[in-house]
Coordinates of C-alpha atoms in Angstrom, one line a residue:
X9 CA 6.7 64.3 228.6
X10 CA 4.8 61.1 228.6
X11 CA 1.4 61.0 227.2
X12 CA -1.4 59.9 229.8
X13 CA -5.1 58.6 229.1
X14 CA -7.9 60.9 230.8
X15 CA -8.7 59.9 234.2
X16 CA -6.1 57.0 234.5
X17 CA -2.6 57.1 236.5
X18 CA 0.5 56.4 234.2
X19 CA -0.1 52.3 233.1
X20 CA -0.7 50.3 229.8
X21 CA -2.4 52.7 227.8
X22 CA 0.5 55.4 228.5
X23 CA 3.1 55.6 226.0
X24 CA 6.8 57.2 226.5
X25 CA 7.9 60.2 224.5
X26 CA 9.1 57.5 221.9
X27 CA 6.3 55.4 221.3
X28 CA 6.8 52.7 224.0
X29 CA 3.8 51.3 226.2
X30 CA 5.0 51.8 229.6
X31 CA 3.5 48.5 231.0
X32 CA 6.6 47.4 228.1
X33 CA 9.7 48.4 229.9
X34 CA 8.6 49.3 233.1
X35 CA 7.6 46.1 236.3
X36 CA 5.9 47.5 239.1
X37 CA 3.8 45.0 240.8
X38 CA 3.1 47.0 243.3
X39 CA 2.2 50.6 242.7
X40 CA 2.0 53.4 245.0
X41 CA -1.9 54.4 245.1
X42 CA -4.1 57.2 246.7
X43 CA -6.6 56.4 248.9
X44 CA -8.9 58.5 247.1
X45 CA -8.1 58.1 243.6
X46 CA -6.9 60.4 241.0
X47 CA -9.1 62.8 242.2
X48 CA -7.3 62.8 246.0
X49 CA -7.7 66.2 248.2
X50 CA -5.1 67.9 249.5
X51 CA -3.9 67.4 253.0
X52 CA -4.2 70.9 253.8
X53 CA -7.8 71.1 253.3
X54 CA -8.8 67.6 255.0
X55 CA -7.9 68.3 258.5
X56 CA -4.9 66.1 257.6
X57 CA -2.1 68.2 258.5
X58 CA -3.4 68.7 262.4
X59 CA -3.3 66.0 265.0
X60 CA -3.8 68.0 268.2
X61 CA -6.6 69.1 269.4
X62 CA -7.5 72.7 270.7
X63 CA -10.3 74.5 273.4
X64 CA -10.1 78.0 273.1
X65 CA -11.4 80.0 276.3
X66 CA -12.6 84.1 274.6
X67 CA -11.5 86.6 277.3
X68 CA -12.7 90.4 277.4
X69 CA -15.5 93.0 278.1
X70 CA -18.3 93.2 276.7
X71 CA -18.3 95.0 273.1
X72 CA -14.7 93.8 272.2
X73 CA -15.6 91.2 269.2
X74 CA -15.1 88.0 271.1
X75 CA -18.2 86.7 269.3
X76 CA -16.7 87.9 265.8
X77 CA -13.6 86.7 266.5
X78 CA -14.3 83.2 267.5
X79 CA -17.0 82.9 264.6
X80 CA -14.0 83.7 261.9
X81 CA -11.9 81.3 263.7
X82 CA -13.8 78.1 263.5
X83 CA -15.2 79.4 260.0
X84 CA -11.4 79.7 258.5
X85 CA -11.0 76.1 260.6
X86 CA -14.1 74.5 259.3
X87 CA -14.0 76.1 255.9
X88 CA -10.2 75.9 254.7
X89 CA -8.9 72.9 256.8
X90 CA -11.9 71.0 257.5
X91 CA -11.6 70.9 261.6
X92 CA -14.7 70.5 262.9
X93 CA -15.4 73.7 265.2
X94 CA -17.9 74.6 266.9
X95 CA -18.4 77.8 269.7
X96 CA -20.5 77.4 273.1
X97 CA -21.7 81.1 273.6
X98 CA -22.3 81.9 277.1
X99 CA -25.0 84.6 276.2
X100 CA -27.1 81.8 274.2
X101 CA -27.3 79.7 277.5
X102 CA -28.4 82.5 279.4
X103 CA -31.1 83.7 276.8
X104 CA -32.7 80.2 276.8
X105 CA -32.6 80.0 280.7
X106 CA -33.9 83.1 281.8
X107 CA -34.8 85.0 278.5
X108 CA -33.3 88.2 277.0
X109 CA -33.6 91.6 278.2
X110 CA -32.4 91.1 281.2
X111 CA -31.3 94.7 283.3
X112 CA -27.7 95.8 283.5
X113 CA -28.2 94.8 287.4
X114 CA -28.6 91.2 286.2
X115 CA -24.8 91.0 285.6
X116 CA -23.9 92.5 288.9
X117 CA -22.2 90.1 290.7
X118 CA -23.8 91.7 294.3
X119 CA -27.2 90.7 292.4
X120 CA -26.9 86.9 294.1
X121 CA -30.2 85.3 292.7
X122 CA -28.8 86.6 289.4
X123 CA -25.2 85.3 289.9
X124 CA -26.2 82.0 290.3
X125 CA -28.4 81.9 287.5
X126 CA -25.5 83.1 285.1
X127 CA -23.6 80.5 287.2
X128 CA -25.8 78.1 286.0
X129 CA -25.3 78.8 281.9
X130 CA -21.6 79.1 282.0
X131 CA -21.6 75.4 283.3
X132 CA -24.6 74.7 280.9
X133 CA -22.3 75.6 278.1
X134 CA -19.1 74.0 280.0
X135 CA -20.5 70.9 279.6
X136 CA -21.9 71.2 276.3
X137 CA -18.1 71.6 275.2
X138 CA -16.8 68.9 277.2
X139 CA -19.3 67.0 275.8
X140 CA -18.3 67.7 272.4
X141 CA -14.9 67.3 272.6
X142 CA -15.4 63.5 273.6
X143 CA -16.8 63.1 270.2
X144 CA -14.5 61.8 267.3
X145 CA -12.8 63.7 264.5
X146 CA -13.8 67.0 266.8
X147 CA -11.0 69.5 266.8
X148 CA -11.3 72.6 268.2
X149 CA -14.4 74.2 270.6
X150 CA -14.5 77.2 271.3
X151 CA -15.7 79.0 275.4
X152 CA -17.3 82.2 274.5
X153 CA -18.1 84.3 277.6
X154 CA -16.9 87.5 279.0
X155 CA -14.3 85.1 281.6
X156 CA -13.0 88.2 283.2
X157 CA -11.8 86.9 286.4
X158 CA -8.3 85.1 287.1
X159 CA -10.5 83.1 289.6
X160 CA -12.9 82.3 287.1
X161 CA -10.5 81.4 284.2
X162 CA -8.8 79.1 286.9
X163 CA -11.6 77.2 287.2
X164 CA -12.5 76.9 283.4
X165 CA -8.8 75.6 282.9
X166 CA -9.2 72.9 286.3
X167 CA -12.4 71.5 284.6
X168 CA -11.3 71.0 281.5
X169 CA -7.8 69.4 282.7
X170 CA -9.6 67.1 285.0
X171 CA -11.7 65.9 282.4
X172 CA -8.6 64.1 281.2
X173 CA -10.0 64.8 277.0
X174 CA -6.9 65.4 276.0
X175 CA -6.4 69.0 274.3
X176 CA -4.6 72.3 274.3
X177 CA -6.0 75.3 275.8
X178 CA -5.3 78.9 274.5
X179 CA -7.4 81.7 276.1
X180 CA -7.9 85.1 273.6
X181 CA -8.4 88.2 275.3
X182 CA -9.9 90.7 273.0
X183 CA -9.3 94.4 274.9
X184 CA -10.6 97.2 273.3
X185 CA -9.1 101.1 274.1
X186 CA -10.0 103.1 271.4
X187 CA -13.8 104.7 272.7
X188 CA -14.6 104.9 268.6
X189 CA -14.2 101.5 268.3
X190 CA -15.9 100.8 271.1
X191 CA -18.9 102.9 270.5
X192 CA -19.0 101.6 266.7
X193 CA -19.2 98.2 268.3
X194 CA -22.0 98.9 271.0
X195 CA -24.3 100.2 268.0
X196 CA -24.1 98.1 265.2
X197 CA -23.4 95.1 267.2
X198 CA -24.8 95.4 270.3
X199 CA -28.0 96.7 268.9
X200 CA -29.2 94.2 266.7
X201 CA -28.6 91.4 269.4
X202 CA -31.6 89.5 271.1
X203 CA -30.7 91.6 274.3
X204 CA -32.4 94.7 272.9
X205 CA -34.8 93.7 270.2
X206 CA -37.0 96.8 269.8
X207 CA -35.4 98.8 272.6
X208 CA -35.0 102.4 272.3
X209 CA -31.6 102.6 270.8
X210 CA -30.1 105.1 273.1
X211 CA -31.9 103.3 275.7
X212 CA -29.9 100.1 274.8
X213 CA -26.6 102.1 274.5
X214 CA -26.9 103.1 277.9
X215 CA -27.9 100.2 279.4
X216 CA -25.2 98.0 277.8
X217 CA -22.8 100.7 279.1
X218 CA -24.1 100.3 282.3
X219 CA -23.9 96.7 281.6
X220 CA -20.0 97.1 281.1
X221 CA -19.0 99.3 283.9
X222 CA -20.3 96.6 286.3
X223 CA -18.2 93.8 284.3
X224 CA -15.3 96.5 284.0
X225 CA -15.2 97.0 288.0
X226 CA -14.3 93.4 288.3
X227 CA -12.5 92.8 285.0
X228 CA -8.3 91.2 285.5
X229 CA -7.0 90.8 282.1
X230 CA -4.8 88.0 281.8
X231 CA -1.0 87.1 283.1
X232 CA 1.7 85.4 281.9
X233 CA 1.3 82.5 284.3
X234 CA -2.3 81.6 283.4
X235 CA -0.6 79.6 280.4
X236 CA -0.8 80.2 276.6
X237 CA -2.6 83.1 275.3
X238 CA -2.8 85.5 272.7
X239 CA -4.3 88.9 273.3
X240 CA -5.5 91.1 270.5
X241 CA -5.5 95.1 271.5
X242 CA -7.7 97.1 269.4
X243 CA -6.8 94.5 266.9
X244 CA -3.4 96.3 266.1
X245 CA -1.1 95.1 269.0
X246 CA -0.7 91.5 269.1
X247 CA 0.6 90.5 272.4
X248 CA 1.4 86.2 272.4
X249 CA 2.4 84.1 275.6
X250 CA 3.5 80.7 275.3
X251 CA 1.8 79.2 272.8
X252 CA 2.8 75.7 271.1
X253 CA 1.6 73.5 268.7
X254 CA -0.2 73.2 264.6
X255 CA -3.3 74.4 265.8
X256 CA -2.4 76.9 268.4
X257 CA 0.0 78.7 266.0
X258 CA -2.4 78.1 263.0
X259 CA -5.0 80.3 265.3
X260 CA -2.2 82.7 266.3
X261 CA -1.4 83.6 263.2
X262 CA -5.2 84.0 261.8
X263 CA -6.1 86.0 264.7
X264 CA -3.1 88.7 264.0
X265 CA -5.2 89.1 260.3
X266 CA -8.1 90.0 261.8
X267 CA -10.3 93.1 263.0
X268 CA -13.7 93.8 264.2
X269 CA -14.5 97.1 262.0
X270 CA -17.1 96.9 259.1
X271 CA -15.7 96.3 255.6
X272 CA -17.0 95.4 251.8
X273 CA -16.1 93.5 249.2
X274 CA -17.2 93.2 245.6
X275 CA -17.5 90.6 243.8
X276 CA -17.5 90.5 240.0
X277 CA -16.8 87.6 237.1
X278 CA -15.1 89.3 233.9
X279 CA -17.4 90.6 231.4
X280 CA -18.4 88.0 228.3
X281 CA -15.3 86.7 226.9
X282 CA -15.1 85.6 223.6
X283 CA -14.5 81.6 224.9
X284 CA -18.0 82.2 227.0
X285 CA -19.7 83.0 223.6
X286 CA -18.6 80.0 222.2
X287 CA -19.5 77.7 225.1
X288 CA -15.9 77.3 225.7
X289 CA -14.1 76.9 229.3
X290 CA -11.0 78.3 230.4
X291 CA -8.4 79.5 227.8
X292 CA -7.3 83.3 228.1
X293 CA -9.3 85.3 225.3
X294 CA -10.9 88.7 225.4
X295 CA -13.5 90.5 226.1
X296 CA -16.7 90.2 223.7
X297 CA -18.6 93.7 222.7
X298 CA -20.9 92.8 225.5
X299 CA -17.8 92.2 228.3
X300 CA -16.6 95.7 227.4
X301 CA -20.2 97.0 227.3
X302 CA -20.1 95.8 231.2
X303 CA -16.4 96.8 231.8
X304 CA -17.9 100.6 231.1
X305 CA -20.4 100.4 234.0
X306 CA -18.1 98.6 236.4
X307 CA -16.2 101.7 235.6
X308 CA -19.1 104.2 236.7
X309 CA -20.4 101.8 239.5
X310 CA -16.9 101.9 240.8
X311 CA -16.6 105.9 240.5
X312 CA -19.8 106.5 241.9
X313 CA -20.8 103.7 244.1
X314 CA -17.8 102.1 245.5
X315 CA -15.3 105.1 245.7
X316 CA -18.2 107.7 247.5
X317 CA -19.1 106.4 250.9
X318 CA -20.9 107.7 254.1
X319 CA -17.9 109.1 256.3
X320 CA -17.8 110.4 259.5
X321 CA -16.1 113.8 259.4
X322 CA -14.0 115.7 263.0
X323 CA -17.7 117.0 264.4
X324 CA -19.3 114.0 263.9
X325 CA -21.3 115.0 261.4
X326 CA -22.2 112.1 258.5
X327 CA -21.6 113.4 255.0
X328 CA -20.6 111.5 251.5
X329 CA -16.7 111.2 250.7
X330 CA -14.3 109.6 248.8
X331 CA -12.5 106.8 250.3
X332 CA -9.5 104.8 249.6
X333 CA -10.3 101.5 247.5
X334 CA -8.6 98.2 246.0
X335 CA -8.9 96.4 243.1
X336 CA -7.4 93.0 242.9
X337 CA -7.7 90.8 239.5
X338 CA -6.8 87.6 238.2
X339 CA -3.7 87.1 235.9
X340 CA -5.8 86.4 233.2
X341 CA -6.9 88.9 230.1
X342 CA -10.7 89.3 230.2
X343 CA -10.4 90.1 233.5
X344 CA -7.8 92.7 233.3
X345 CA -9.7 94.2 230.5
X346 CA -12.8 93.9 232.7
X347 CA -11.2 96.6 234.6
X348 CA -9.9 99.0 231.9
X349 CA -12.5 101.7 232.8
X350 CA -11.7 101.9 236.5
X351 CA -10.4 105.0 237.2
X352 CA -7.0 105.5 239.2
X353 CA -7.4 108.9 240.5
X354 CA -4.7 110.1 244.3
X355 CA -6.3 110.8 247.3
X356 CA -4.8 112.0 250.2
X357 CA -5.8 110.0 253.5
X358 CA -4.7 110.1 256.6
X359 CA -4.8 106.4 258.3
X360 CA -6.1 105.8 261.8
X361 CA -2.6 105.3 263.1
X362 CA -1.8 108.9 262.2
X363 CA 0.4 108.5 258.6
X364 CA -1.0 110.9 255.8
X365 CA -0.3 108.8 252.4
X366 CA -0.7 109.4 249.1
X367 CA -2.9 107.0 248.2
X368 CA -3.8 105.3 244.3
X369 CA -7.4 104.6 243.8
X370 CA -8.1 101.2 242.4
X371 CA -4.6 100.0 241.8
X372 CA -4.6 97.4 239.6
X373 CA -3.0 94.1 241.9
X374 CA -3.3 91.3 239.3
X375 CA -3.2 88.0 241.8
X376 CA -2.5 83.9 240.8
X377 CA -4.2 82.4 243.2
X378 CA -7.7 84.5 241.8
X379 CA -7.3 82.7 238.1
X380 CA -9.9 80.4 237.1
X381 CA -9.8 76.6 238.1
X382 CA -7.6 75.0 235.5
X383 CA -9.0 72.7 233.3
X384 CA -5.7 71.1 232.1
X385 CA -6.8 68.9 229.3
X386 CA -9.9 70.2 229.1
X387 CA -8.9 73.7 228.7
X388 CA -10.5 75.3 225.7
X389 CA -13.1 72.7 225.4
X390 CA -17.4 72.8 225.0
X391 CA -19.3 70.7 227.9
X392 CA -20.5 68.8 225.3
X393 CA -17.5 68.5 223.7
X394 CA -16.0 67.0 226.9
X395 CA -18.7 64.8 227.3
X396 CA -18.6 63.2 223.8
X397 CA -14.6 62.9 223.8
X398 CA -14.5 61.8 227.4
X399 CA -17.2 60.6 228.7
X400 CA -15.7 59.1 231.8
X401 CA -14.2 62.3 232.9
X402 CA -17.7 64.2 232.4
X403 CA -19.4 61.5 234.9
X404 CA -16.8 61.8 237.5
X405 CA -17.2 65.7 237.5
X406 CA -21.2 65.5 237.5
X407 CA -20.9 62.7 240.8
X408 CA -18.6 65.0 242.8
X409 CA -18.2 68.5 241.5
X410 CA -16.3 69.6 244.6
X411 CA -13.1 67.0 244.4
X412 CA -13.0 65.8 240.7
X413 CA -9.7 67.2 239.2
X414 CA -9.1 67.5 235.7
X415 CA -6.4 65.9 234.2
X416 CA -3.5 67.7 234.3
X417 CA -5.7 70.4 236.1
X418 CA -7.1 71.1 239.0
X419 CA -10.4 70.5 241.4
X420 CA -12.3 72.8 243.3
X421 CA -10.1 71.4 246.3
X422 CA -7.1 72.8 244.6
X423 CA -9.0 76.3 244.5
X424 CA -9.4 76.4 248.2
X425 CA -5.6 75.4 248.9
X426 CA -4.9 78.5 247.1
X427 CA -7.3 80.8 248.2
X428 CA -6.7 79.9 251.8
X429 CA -3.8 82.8 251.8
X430 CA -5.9 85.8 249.8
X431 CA -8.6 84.6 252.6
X432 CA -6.1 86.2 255.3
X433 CA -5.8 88.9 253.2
X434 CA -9.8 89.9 253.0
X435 CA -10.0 89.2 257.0
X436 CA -7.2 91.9 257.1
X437 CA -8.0 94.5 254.8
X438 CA -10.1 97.4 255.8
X439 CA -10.9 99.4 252.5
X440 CA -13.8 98.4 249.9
X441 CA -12.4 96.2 247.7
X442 CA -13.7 94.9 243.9
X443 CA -12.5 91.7 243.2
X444 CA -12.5 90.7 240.0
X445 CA -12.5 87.3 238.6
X446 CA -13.9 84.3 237.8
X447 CA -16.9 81.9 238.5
X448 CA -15.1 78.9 240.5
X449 CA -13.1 81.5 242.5
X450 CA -15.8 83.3 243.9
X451 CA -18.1 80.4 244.1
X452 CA -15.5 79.6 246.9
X453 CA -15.0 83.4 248.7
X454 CA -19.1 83.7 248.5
X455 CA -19.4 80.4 250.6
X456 CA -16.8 80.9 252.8
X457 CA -18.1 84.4 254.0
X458 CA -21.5 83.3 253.3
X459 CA -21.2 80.3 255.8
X460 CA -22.1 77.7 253.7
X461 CA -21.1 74.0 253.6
X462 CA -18.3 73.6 251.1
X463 CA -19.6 70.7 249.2
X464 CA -22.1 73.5 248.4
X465 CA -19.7 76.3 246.7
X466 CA -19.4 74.5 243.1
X467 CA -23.4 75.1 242.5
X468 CA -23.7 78.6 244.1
X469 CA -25.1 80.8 241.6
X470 CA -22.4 83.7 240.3
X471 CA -24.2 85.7 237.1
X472 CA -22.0 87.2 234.5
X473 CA -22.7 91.0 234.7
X474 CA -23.6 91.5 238.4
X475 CA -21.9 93.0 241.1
X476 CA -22.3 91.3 244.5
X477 CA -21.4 93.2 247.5
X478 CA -20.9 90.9 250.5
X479 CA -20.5 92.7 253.9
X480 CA -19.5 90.7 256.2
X481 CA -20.2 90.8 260.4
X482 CA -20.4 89.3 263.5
X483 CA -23.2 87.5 263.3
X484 CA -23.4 86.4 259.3
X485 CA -22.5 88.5 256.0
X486 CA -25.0 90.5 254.6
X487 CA -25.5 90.5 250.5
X488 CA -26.4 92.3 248.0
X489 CA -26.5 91.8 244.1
X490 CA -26.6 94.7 241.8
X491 CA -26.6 94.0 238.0
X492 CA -25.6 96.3 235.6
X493 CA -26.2 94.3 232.3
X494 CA -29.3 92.7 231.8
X495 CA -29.2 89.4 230.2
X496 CA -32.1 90.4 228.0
X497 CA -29.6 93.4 226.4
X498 CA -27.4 90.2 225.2
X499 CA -28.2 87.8 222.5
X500 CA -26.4 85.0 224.2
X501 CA -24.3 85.0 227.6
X502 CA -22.9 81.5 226.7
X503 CA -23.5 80.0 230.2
X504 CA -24.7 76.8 229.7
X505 CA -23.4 74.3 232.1
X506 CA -24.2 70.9 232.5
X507 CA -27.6 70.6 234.5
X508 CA -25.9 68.9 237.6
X509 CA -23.3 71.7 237.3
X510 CA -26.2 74.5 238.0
X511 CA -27.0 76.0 241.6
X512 CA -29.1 73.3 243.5
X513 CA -32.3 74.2 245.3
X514 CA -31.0 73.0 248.5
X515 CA -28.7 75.8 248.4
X516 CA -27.6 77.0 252.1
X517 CA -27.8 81.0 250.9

């Protein structure tokens, strides 16, 4: 293999495998070059890869997840593919109009005075979304609202055709059948919502229900001839009508990943290697006496913490049980050993679709696309050494953190490319799971679930030795950070980063 100078594309400092100068035998006059450099982002996460645009119209009762549905949509959009995407909420128009609290009669359509006034916010937001369509580079806006008429969808679909924009338009019906989804979705949605801010909670419950039954009595899920659509029933059955295009498909197929019911993950780096003692990055050593020290309490925290959760039992009764969990790790040592003290006891669980399986606690799922960034020629190398040895590469990483590549490696760009399938996998999975890995990996997972810009994930601040448990829903992801070895109990936790490499205190946490 030729040998290449840091930072620089094959030229006259690059010698062949026998010694040669290239710029010797080789005339190229004029080379092939990337608009952004050596350090050029992938197409897939530039918004490259798209040309169409997209206006998505939510369809569905009240308490279905329309909201939480079309929030992970433009976040996967904005986050993995850079589409700008933005959602015009209905309800948010009609807060700011007429205020919150409004009666269950308010949404009666009989209830004229009221009618018009809801009237008037759907074609608030309507034109807010036209509006930003017009704009350029905007991709995808999103038409959140109940829609629950074939009269009224009719005229959402006239509007935005005559507006002459130039888009696609897929509506999303969200139905929901299953009365304990439902009900899990009136309270700890519903509930915390603007509509019933210190409202007696079974108060709320039954006015929203109320609220519901009147949109229910008037409610035409879609047909086939309203155009393309994907409905999503009880986010199991996937039912899809005509749909066409990159963007369309790309939602489709995001959408059939998803579900509205409450989930956990945790987050945890390995324990101390013996390359973080040493300042080093990358490489595949082992655990230090202080890494194992920490594998041992993930072990409990996991057997008593994770595994033992509140669970609803046949009488409705809540009482502490054990439920199924998953472990996914990197490829890498330390953070397979990191996991050594997990326990992988069978449990027997029956699933909500019926099947009774025998299920393995924690088993182990090493995955590639969790290993750390690659370093490439830098792998096994101090900071400082890197800066000394190649200077140039050390300034390009400390003026943009989020693209620079290494050479022969890989940028945080690369990271999100890879991740953008396991991201799929988290919006799909229903159990607890402890993730275990590595500090540019969940750097990325914390700021996609955490909302942040991207530009922002390489200086989010991910401790050795903590456990953060990120519980994502409908309106944000809650956190929490436990930490289980105390960086006073350790003589050195070999984390010393360049200062522009640290967390910033504009941080969007």
């Amino acid at each position: 293999m030729p040998e290449q100078t840091l930072g620089s594309p094959l030229g006259s400092a690059t010698r062949t495998e026998t010694g040669h100068r290239l710029s010797e035998i080789i005339q190229n006059p004029t080379p092939h070059t990337l608009p952004d450099g050596y350090n050029a982002k992938p197409l897939e996460v530039t918004g490259s890869t798209a040309t169409d645009s997209l206006v998505i119209i939510m369809v569905g009762l009240p308490a279905t997840g329309k909201t939480h549905i079309a929030k992970r949509i433009c976040r996967y959009l904005s986050f993995f593919h850079d589409i700008p995407a933005q959602i015009f909420n209905v309800g948010d128009y009609r807060r700011s109009l007429v205020g919150a609290k409004m009666p269950a009669s308010f949404y009666d359509p009989e209830n004229k005075e009221a009618l018009a006034q809801r009237t008037e916010a759907c074609n608030a937001a309507l034109r807010d979304l036209l509006e930003y369509m017009k704009q350029d580079g905007v991709r995808v806006g999103v038409y959140d609202a109940t829609n629950s008429t074939m009269e009224r969808r009719e005229y959402l679909k006239k509007k935005l055709k005559d507006s002459k924009i130039g888009f696609k338009i897929l509506f999303l019906e969200s139905i929901c059948v299953d009365e304990t989804i439902l009900e899990q979705n009136i309270r700890t949605v519903k509930l915390g919502t603007p509509d019933y801010h210190d409202v007696d909670p079974e108060e709320a419950v039954s006015d929203f229900k109320e609220r519901r039954r009147i949109y229910d009595k008037y409610y035409k899920p879609l047909d086939d001839q309203e155009g393309s659509y994907i409905k999503m029933i009880d986010c199991k059955k996937f039912v899809v009508n005509a749909v066409r295009g990159y963007l369309p498909l790309k939602v489709v197929h995001f959408c059939m990943n998803l579900h509205t019911l409450p989930r956990t993950f945790y987050l945890s780096r390995h324990g101390q290697s013996e390359y973080n003692v040493l300042g080093k990055i990358g490489g595949d050593s082992g655990l230090s006496l202080n890494g194992i020290e920490y594998a041992r309490r993930l072990g409990a925290y996991a057997k008593e913490h994770i595994a033992i959760q509140t669970v609803i039992d046949d009488d409705g009764n809540e009482k502490k049980g054990e439920v199924p969990c998953r472990l996914w790790t990197s490829t890498l040592k330390r953070t397979k050993e990191t996991a050594q003290f997990i326990e992988h006891p069978h449990l027997q669980w029956e699933w909500d679709n019926g099947e009774v399986a025998d299920w393995l606690q924690f088993r182990p799922m090493p995955r590639r696309n969790l290993d750390e960034i690659f370093a490439g020629t830098c792998d096994g190398m101090t900071y400082k050494e890197i800066e000394t040895y190649f200077p140039a590469e050390f300034k390009r990483r400390q003026e943009d953190k989020l693209a620079y590549r290494y050479p022969r490696g890989e940028s945080y760009m690369d990271v999100i490319l890879r991740l953008e399938p396991l991201a799929h996998e988290m919006e799909r999975t229903r159990e607890p799971v402890v993730m275990i890995a590595h500090q540019g990996i969940h750097r990325i997972i914390y700021a996609y679930f955490m909302g942040m810009n991207r530009k922002d994930a390489p200086y989010v601040s991910i401790p050795l030795n903590t456990v953060i448990k990120l519980t994502p829903h409908a309106y944000g992801c809650h956190e929490e950070r436990i930490c289980l070895l105390d960086k006073k109990e350790m003589l050195s936790d070999g984390q010393d980063e360049p200062v522009t490499s640290m967390p910033r205190s504009d941080d969007v946490m």
